[in-house]
CSV table of C-alpha atoms and ligand atoms in Angstrom, one decimal:
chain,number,residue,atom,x,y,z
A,92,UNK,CA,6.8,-31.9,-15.8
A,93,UNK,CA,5.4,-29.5,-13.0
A,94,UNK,CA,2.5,-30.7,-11.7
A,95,UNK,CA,0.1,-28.1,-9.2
A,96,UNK,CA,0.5,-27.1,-6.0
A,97,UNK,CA,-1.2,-29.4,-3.5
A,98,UNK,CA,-1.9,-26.2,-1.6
A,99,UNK,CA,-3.4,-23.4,-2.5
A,100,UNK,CA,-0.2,-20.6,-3.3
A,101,UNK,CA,-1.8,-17.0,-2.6
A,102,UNK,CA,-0.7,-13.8,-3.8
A,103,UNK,CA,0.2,-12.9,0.0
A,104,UNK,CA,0.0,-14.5,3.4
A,105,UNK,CA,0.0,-12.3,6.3
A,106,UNK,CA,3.2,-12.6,8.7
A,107,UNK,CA,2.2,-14.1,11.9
A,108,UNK,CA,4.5,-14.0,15.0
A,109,UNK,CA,4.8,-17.1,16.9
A,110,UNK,CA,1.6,-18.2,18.5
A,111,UNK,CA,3.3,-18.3,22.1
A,112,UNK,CA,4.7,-15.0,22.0
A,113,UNK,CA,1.0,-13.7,20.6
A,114,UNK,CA,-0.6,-15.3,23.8
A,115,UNK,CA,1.8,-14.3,25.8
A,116,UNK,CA,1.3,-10.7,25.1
A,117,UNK,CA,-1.9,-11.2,25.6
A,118,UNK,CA,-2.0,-11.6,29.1
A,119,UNK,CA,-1.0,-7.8,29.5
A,120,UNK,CA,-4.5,-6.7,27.6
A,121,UNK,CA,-6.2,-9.5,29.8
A,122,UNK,CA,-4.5,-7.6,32.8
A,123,UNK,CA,-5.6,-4.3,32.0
A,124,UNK,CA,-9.5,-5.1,30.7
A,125,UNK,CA,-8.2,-2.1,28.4
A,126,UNK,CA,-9.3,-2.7,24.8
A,127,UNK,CA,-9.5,0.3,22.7
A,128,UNK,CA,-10.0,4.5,22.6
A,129,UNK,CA,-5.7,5.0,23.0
A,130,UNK,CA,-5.5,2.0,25.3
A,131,UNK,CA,-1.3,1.6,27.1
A,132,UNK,CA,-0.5,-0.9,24.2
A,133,UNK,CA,-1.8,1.9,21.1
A,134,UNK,CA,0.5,4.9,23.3
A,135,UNK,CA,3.1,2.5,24.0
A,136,UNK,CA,3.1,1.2,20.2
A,137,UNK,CA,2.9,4.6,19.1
A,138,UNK,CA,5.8,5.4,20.2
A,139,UNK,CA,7.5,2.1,19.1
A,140,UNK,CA,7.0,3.7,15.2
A,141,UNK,CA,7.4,7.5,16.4
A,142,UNK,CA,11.1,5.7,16.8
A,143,UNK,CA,11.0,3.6,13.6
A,144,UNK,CA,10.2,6.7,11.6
A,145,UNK,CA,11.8,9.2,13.4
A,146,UNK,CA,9.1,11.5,13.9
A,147,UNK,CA,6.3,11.9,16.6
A,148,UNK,CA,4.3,13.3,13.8
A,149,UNK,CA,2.4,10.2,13.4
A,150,UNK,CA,-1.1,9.1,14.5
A,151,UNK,CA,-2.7,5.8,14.2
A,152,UNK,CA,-6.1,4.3,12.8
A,153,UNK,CA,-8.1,1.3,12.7
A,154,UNK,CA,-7.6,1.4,9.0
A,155,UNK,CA,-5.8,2.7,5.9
A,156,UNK,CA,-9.0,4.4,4.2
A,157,UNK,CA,-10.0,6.1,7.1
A,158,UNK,CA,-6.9,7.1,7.5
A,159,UNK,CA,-6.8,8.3,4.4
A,160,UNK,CA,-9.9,10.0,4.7
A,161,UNK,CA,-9.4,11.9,7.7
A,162,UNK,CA,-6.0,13.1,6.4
A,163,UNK,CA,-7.7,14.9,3.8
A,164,UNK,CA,-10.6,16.3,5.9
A,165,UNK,CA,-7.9,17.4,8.2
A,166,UNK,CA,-5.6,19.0,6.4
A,167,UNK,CA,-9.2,21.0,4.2
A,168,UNK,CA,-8.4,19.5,1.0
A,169,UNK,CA,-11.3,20.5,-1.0
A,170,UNK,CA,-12.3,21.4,-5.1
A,171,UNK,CA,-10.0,19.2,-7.3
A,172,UNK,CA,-7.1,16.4,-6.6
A,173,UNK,CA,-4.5,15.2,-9.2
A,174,UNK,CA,-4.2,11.5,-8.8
A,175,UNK,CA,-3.1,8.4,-10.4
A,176,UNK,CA,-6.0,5.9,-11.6
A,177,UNK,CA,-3.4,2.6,-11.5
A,178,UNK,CA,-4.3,2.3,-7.6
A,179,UNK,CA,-6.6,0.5,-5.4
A,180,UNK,CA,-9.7,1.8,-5.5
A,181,UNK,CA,-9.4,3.7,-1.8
A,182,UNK,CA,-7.2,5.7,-3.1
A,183,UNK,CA,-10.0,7.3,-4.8
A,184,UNK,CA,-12.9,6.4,-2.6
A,185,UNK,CA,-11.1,8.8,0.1
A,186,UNK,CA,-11.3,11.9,-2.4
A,187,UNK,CA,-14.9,11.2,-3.1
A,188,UNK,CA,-15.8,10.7,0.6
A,189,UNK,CA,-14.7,14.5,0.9
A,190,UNK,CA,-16.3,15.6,-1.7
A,191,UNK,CA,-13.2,16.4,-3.9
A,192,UNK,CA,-12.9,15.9,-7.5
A,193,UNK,CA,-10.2,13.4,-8.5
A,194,UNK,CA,-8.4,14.4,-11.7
A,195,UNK,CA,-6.8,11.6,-12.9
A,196,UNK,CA,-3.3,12.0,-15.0
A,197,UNK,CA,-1.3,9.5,-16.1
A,198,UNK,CA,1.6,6.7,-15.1
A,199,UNK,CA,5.4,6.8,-16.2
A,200,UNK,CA,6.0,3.1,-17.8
A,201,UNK,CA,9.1,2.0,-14.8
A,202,UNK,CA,7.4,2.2,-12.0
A,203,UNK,CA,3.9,3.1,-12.5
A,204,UNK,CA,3.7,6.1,-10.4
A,205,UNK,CA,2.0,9.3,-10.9
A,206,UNK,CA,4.1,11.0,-14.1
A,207,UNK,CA,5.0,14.3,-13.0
A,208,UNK,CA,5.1,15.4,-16.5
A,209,UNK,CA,1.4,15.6,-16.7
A,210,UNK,CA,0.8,16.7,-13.7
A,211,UNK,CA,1.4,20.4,-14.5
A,212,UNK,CA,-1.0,21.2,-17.6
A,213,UNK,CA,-4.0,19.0,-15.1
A,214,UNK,CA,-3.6,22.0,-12.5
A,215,UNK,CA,-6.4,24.4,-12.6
A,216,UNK,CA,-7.5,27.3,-10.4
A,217,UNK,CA,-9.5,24.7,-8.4
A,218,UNK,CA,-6.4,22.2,-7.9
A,219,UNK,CA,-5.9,22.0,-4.1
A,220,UNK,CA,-3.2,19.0,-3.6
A,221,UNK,CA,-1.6,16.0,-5.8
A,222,UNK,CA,-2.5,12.7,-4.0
A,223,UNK,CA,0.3,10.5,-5.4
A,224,UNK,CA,0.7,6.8,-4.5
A,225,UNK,CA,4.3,5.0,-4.2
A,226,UNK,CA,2.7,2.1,-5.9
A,227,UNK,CA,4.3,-1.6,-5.1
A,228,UNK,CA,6.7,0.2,-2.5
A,229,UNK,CA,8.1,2.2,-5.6
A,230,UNK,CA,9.1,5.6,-4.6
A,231,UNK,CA,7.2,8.3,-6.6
A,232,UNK,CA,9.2,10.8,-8.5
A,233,UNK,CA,9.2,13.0,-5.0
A,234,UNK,CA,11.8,16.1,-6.0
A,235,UNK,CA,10.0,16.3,-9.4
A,236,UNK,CA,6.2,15.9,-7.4
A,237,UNK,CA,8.1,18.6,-4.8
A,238,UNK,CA,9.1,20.7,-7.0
A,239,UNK,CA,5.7,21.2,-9.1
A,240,UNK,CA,3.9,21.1,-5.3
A,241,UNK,CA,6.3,24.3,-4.4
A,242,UNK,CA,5.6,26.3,-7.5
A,243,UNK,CA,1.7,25.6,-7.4
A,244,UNK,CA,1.3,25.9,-4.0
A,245,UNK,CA,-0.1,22.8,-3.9
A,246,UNK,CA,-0.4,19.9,-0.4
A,247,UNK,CA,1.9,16.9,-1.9
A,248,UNK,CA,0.1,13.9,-0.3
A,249,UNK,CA,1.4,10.6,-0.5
A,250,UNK,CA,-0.5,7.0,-0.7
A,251,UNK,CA,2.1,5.4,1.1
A,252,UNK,CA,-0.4,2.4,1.8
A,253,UNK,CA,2.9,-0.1,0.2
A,254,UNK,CA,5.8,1.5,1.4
A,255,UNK,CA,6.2,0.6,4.4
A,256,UNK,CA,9.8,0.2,5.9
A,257,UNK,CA,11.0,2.1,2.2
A,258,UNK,CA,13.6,4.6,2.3
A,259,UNK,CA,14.9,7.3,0.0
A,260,UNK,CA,18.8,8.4,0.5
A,261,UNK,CA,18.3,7.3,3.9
A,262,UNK,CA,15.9,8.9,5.0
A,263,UNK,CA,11.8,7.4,5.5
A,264,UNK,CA,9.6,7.6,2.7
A,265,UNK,CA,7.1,9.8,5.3
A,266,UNK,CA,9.7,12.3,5.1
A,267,UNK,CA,8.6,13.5,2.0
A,268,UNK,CA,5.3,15.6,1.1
A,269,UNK,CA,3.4,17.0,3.2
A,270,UNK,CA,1.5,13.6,4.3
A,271,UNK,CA,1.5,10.1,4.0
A,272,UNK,CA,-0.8,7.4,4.5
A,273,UNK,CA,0.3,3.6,5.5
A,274,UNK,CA,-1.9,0.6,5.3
A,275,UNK,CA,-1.3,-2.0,7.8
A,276,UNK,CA,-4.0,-4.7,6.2
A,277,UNK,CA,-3.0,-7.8,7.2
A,278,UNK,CA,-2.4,-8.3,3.1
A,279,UNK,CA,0.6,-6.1,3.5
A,280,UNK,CA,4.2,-6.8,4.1
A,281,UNK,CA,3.6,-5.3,7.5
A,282,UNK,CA,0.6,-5.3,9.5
A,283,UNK,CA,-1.0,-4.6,12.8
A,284,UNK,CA,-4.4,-6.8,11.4
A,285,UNK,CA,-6.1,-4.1,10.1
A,286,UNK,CA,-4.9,-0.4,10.9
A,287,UNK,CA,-3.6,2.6,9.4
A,288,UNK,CA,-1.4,5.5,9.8
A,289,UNK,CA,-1.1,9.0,9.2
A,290,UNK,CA,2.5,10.8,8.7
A,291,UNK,CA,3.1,14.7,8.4
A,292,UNK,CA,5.0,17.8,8.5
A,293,UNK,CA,2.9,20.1,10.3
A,294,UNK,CA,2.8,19.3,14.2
A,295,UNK,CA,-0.5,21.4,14.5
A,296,UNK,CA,-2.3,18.5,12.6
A,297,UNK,CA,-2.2,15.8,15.1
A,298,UNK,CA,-4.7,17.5,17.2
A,299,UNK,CA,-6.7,18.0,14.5
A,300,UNK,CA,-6.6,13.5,13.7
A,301,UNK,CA,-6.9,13.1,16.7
A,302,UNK,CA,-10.2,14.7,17.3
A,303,UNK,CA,-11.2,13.4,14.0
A,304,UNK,CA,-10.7,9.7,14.6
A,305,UNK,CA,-12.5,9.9,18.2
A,306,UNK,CA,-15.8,11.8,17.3
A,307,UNK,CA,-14.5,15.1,17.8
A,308,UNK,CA,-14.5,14.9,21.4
A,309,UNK,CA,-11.8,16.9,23.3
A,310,UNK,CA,-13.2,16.4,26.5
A,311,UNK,CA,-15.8,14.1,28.2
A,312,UNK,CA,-18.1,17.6,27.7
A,313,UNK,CA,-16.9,19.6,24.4
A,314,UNK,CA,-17.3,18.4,20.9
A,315,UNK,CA,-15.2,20.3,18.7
A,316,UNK,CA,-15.8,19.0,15.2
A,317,UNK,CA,-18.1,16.3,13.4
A,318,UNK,CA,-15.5,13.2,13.6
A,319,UNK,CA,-16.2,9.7,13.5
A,320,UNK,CA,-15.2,6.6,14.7
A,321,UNK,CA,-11.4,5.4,13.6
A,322,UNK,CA,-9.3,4.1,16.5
A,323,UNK,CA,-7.0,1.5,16.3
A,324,UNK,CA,-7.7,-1.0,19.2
A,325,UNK,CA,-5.2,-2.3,22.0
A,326,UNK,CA,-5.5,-6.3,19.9
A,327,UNK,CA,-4.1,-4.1,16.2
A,328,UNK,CA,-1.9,-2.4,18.3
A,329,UNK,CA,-0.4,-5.8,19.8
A,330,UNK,CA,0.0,-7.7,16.8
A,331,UNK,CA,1.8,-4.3,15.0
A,332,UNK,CA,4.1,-4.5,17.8
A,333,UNK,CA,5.3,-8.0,17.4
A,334,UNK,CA,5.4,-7.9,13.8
A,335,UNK,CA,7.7,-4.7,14.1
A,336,UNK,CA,10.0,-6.5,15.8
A,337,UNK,CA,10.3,-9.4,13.0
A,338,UNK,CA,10.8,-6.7,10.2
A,339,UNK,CA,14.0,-7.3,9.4
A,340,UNK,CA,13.6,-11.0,8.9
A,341,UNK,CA,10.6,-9.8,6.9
A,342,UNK,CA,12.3,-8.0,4.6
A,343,UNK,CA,15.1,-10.4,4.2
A,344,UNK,CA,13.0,-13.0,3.6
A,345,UNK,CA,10.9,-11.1,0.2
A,346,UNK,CA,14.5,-10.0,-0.7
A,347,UNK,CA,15.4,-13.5,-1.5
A,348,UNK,CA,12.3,-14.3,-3.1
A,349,UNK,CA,11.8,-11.3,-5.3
A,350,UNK,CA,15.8,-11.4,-6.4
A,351,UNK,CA,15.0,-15.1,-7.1
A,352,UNK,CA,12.0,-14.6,-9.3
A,353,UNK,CA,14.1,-11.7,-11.1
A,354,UNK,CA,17.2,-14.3,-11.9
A,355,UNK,CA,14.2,-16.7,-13.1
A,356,UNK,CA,11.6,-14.4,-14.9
A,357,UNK,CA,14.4,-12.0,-16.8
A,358,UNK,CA,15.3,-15.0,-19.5
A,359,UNK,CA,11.0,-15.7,-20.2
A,360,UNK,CA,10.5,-14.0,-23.6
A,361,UNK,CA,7.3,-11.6,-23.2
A,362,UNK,CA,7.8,-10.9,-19.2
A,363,UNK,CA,9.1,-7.5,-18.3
A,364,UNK,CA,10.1,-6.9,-14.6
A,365,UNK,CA,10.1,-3.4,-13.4
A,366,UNK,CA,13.9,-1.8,-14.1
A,367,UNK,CA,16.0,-2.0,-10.6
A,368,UNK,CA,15.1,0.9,-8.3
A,369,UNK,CA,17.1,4.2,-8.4
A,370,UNK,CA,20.4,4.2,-6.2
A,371,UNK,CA,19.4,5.3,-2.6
A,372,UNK,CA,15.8,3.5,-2.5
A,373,UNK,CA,15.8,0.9,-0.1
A,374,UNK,CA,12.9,-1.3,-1.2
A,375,UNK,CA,10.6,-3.5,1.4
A,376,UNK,CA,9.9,-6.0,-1.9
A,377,UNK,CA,6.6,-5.4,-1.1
A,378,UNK,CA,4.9,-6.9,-4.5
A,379,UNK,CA,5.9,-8.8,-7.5
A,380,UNK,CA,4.5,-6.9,-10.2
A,381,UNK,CA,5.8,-8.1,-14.0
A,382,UNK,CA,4.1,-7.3,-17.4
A,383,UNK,CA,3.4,-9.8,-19.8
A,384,UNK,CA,3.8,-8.9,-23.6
A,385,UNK,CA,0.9,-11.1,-25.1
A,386,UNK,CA,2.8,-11.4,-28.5
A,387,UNK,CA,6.2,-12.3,-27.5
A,388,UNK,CA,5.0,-14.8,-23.6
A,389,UNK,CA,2.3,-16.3,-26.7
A,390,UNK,CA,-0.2,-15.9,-24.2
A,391,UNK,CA,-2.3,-13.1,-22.6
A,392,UNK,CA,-1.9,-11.5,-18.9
A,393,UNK,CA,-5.6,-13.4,-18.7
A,394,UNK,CA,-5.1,-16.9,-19.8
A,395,UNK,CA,-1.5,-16.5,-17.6
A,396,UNK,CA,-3.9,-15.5,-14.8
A,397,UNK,CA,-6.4,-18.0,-15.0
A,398,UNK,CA,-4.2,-20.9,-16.1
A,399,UNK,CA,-1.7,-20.3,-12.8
A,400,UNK,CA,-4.8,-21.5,-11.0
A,401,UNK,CA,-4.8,-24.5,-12.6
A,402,UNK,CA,-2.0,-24.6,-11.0
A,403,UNK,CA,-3.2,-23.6,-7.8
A,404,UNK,CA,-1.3,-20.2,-8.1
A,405,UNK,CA,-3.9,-17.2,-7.0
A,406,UNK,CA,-1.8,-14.3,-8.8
A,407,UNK,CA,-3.6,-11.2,-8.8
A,408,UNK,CA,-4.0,-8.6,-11.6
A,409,UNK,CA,-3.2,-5.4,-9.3
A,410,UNK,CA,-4.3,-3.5,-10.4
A,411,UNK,CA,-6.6,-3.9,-13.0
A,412,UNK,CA,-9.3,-2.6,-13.7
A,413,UNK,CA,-8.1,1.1,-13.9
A,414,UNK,CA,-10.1,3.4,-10.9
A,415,UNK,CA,-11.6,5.1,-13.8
A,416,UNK,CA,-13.1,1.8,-15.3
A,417,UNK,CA,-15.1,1.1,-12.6
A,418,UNK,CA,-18.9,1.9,-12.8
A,419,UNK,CA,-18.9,4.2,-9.9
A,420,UNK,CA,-16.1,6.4,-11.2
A,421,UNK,CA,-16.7,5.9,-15.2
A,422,UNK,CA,-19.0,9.7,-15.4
A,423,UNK,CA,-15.5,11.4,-13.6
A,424,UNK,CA,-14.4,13.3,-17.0
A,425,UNK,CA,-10.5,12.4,-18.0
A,426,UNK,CA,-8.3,14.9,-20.2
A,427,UNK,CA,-5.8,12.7,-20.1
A,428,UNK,CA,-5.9,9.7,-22.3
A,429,UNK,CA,-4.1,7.8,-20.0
A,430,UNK,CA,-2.2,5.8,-22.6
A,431,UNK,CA,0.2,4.1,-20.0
A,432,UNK,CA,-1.9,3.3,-17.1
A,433,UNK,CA,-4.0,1.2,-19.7
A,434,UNK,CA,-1.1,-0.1,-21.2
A,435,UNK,CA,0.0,-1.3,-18.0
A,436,UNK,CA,-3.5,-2.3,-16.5
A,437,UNK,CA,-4.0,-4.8,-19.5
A,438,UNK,CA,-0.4,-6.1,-18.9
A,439,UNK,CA,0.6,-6.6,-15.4
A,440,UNK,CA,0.2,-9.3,-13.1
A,441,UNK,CA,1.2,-9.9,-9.2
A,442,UNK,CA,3.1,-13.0,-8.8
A,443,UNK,CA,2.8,-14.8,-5.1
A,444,UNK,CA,5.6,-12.6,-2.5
A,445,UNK,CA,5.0,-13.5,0.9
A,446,UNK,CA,7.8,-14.5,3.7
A,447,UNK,CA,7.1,-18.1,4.4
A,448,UNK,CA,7.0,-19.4,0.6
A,449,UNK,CA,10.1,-21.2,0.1
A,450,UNK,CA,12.9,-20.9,-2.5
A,451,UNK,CA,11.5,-24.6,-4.3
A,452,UNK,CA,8.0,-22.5,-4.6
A,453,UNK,CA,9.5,-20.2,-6.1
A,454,UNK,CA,11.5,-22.3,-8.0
A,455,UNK,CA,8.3,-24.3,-9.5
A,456,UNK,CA,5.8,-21.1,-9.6
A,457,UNK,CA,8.8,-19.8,-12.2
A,458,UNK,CA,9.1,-23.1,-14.0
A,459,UNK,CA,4.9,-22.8,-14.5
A,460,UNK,CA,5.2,-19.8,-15.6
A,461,UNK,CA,7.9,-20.6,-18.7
A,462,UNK,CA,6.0,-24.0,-19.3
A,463,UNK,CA,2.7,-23.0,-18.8
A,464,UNK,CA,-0.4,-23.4,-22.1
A,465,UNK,CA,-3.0,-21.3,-22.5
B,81,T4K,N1,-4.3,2.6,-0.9
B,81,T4K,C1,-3.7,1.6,-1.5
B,81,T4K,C2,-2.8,1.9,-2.6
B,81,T4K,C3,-4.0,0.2,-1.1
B,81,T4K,O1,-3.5,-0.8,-1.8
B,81,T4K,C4,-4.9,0.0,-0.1
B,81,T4K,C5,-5.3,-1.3,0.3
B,81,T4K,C6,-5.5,1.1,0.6
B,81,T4K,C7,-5.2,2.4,0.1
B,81,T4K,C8,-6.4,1.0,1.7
B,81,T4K,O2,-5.8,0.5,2.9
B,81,T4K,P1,-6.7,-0.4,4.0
B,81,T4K,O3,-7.9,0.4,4.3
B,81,T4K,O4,-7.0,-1.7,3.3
B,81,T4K,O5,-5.8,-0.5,5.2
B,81,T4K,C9,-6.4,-6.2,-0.6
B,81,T4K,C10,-6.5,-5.5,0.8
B,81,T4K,O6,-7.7,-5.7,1.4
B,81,T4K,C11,-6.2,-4.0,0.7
B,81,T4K,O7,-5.8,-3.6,2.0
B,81,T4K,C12,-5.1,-3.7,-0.2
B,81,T4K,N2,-4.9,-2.3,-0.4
B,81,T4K,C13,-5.3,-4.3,-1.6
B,81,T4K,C14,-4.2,-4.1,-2.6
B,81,T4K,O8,-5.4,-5.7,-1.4
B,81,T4K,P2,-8.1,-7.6,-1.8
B,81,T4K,O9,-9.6,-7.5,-2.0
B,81,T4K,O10,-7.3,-8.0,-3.0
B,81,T4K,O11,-7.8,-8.7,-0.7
B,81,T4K,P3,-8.1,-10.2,-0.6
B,81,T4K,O12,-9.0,-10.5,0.6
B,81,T4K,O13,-8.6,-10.8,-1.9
B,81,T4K,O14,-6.7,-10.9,-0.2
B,81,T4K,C15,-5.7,-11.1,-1.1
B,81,T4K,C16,-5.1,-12.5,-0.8
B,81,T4K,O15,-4.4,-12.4,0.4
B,81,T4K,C17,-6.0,-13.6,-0.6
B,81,T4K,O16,-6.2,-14.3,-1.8
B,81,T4K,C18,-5.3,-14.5,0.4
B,81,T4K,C19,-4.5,-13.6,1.2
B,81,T4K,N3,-5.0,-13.3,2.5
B,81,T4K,C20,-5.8,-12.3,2.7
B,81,T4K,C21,-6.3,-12.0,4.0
B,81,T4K,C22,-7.2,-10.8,4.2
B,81,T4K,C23,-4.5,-14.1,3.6
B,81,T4K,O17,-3.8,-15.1,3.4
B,81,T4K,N4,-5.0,-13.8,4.8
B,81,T4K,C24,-5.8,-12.8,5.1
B,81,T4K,O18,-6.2,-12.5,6.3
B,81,T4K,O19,-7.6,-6.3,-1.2
């Protein structure tokens, strides 16, 4: 019989590099009484992922919403955006923040991205941009979101907040649209604490973030436009640094769990895993999203939910409700009936992924799962 953890088993657990080498670095911040407003360790980290990514089109924030937010602003998204509602809810909150009017479309069923099919008959003479989000690290459908960008005329902007370290045919997932967004909340497979950053195409834009993140100032005299306050600090910028350099054991360590719930979870009745990703995509296993089949598992996504913690498993329903389901976006008028993303919504849960849990965790969170009552 399986009996419950004796510790609590979260859905994540933020990487932490070794406390020695943490305090260690410190000493250089200590040394320069330098904390924030692109401090030597934000220029010199900067860098570190202009290298990573391969592009010096990058700036950094203390946050991904503000990040987010200031993309948009910056590039002069305005009117209407076509967006997925089977996000977190910043996602949307960075629309409404500038004013713009999300129109929500729906998912495809695999990997519960924005559906490209219904993304043409939602544009209408006051479409400005598609704000797409590579959900759980999956790619979106990008030549297919490219392609109906192109013909519209349309920014492609990418919620990248998951996909960090993902490639596409070798190449970095912030190679494609127009600009992408990545969340470095310590709840996330990488992480500088909190923090945020901005990838694009057009060089002229970094300026323009720049300004926008520090209040607008460009000198200690001129204010050139009403920014606000968004800098990452020289402590995010230090802990970025360090887990950068542990990525690849980061990565290797969530490939091993996730192929080991897969083997596991694939012979439940009633649990669908997401189909393997397209040849080309190198995943950062990111999340753990399955869906559970009520009928067939003989139990809801719910009662799986709540009896895990009985358990002492804290799975999470990511994400569930849908954005439009929530009271501040339920007057937002949908076309679209959004048949899959509530499909999916009611179905899916996030099972625990997170370096330092062990293949017997794994092991016995699988075996609750198969033997778990309602
Ligand atoms: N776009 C998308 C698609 C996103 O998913 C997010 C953020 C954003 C934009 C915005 O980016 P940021 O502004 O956050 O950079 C969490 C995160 O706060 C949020 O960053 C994330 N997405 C979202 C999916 O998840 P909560 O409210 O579920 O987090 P919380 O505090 O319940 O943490 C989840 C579990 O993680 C806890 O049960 C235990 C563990 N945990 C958490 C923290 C903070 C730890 O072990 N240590 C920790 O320090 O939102």
């Amino acid at each position: 019989m399986v009996t419950p953890f004796e510790k609590p088993i979260y859905v994540t657990r933020p990487f932490l590099p070794p406390l020695e080498e943490f305090c260690e670095a410190l000493r250089e911040i200590w040394d320069n009484q330098w904390l924030t407003n692109n401090g030597p360790v934000v220029q010199r980290y900067t860098q570190k992922l202009a290298d990573y990514f391969g592009t010096n089109n990058l700036c950094l924030f203390s946050n991904g919403t503000l990040a987010l937010q200031i993309g948009l602003q910056g590039m002069g998204i305005t009117g209407e955006v076509i967006t997925t509602p089977f996000t977190f809810v910043a996602t949307t909150h960075a629309l409404y923040w500038n004013k713009i009017r999300p129109v929500f479309v729906d998912i495809e069923p695999d990997y519960y991205t924005l559906d490209p099919a219904k993304v043409e008959a939602a544009i209408t003479p006051w479409t400005t941009a598609i704000l797409a989000v590579h959900v759980y690290g999956h790619p979106c459908r990008l030549n297919e979101l490219a392609d109906i960008a192109r013909r519209h005329n349309l920014k492609l902007i990418y919620d990248a907040a998951h996909a960090f370290g993902v490639k596409v045919n070798g190449r970095a997932i912030s190679d494609y649209g127009d600009l992408s967004m990545f969340s470095f909340h310590a709840t996330k497979l990488y992480h500088s604490i909190e923090g945020g950053m901005l990838t694009f195409g057009d060089r002229g834009l970094k300026q323009v973030f720049d300004y926008l993140k520090n209040f607008g100032f460009k000198n200690e005299l001129e204010v050139v436009m009403p920014g606000t306050n968004a800098k990452m600090n020289e402590l995010q910028a230090l802990m970025g640094e360090l887990v950068l350099k542990h990525m690849p054991q980061i990565v290797a360590a969530r490939r091993g769990i996730y192929e080991q719930y897969r083997q596991h979870l694939a012979e439940i009745p009633g649990i669908k895993l997401p189909p393997r990703l397209p040849a080309g995509v190198d995943y950062n296993y990111g999340y753990m999203p399955v869906e559970i089949d009520e009928a067939e598992f003989g139990m809801s996504r719910d009662q799986l939910y709540d009896a895990l913690k009985r358990y002492n498993v804290y799975a999470r329903r990511y994400f569930y409700p849908l954005i439009t389901d929530f009271a501040c976006y339920q007057a937002v008028s949908v076309a679209d009936p959004l048949a899959t993303a509530k499909h999916v919504a009611s179905r899916i849960i996030t099972l625990p992924i997170f370096s330092e849990l062990s293949e017997n965790d794994v092991g016995r969170i699988c075996q609750v799962v198969s033997g778990i009552k309602a």
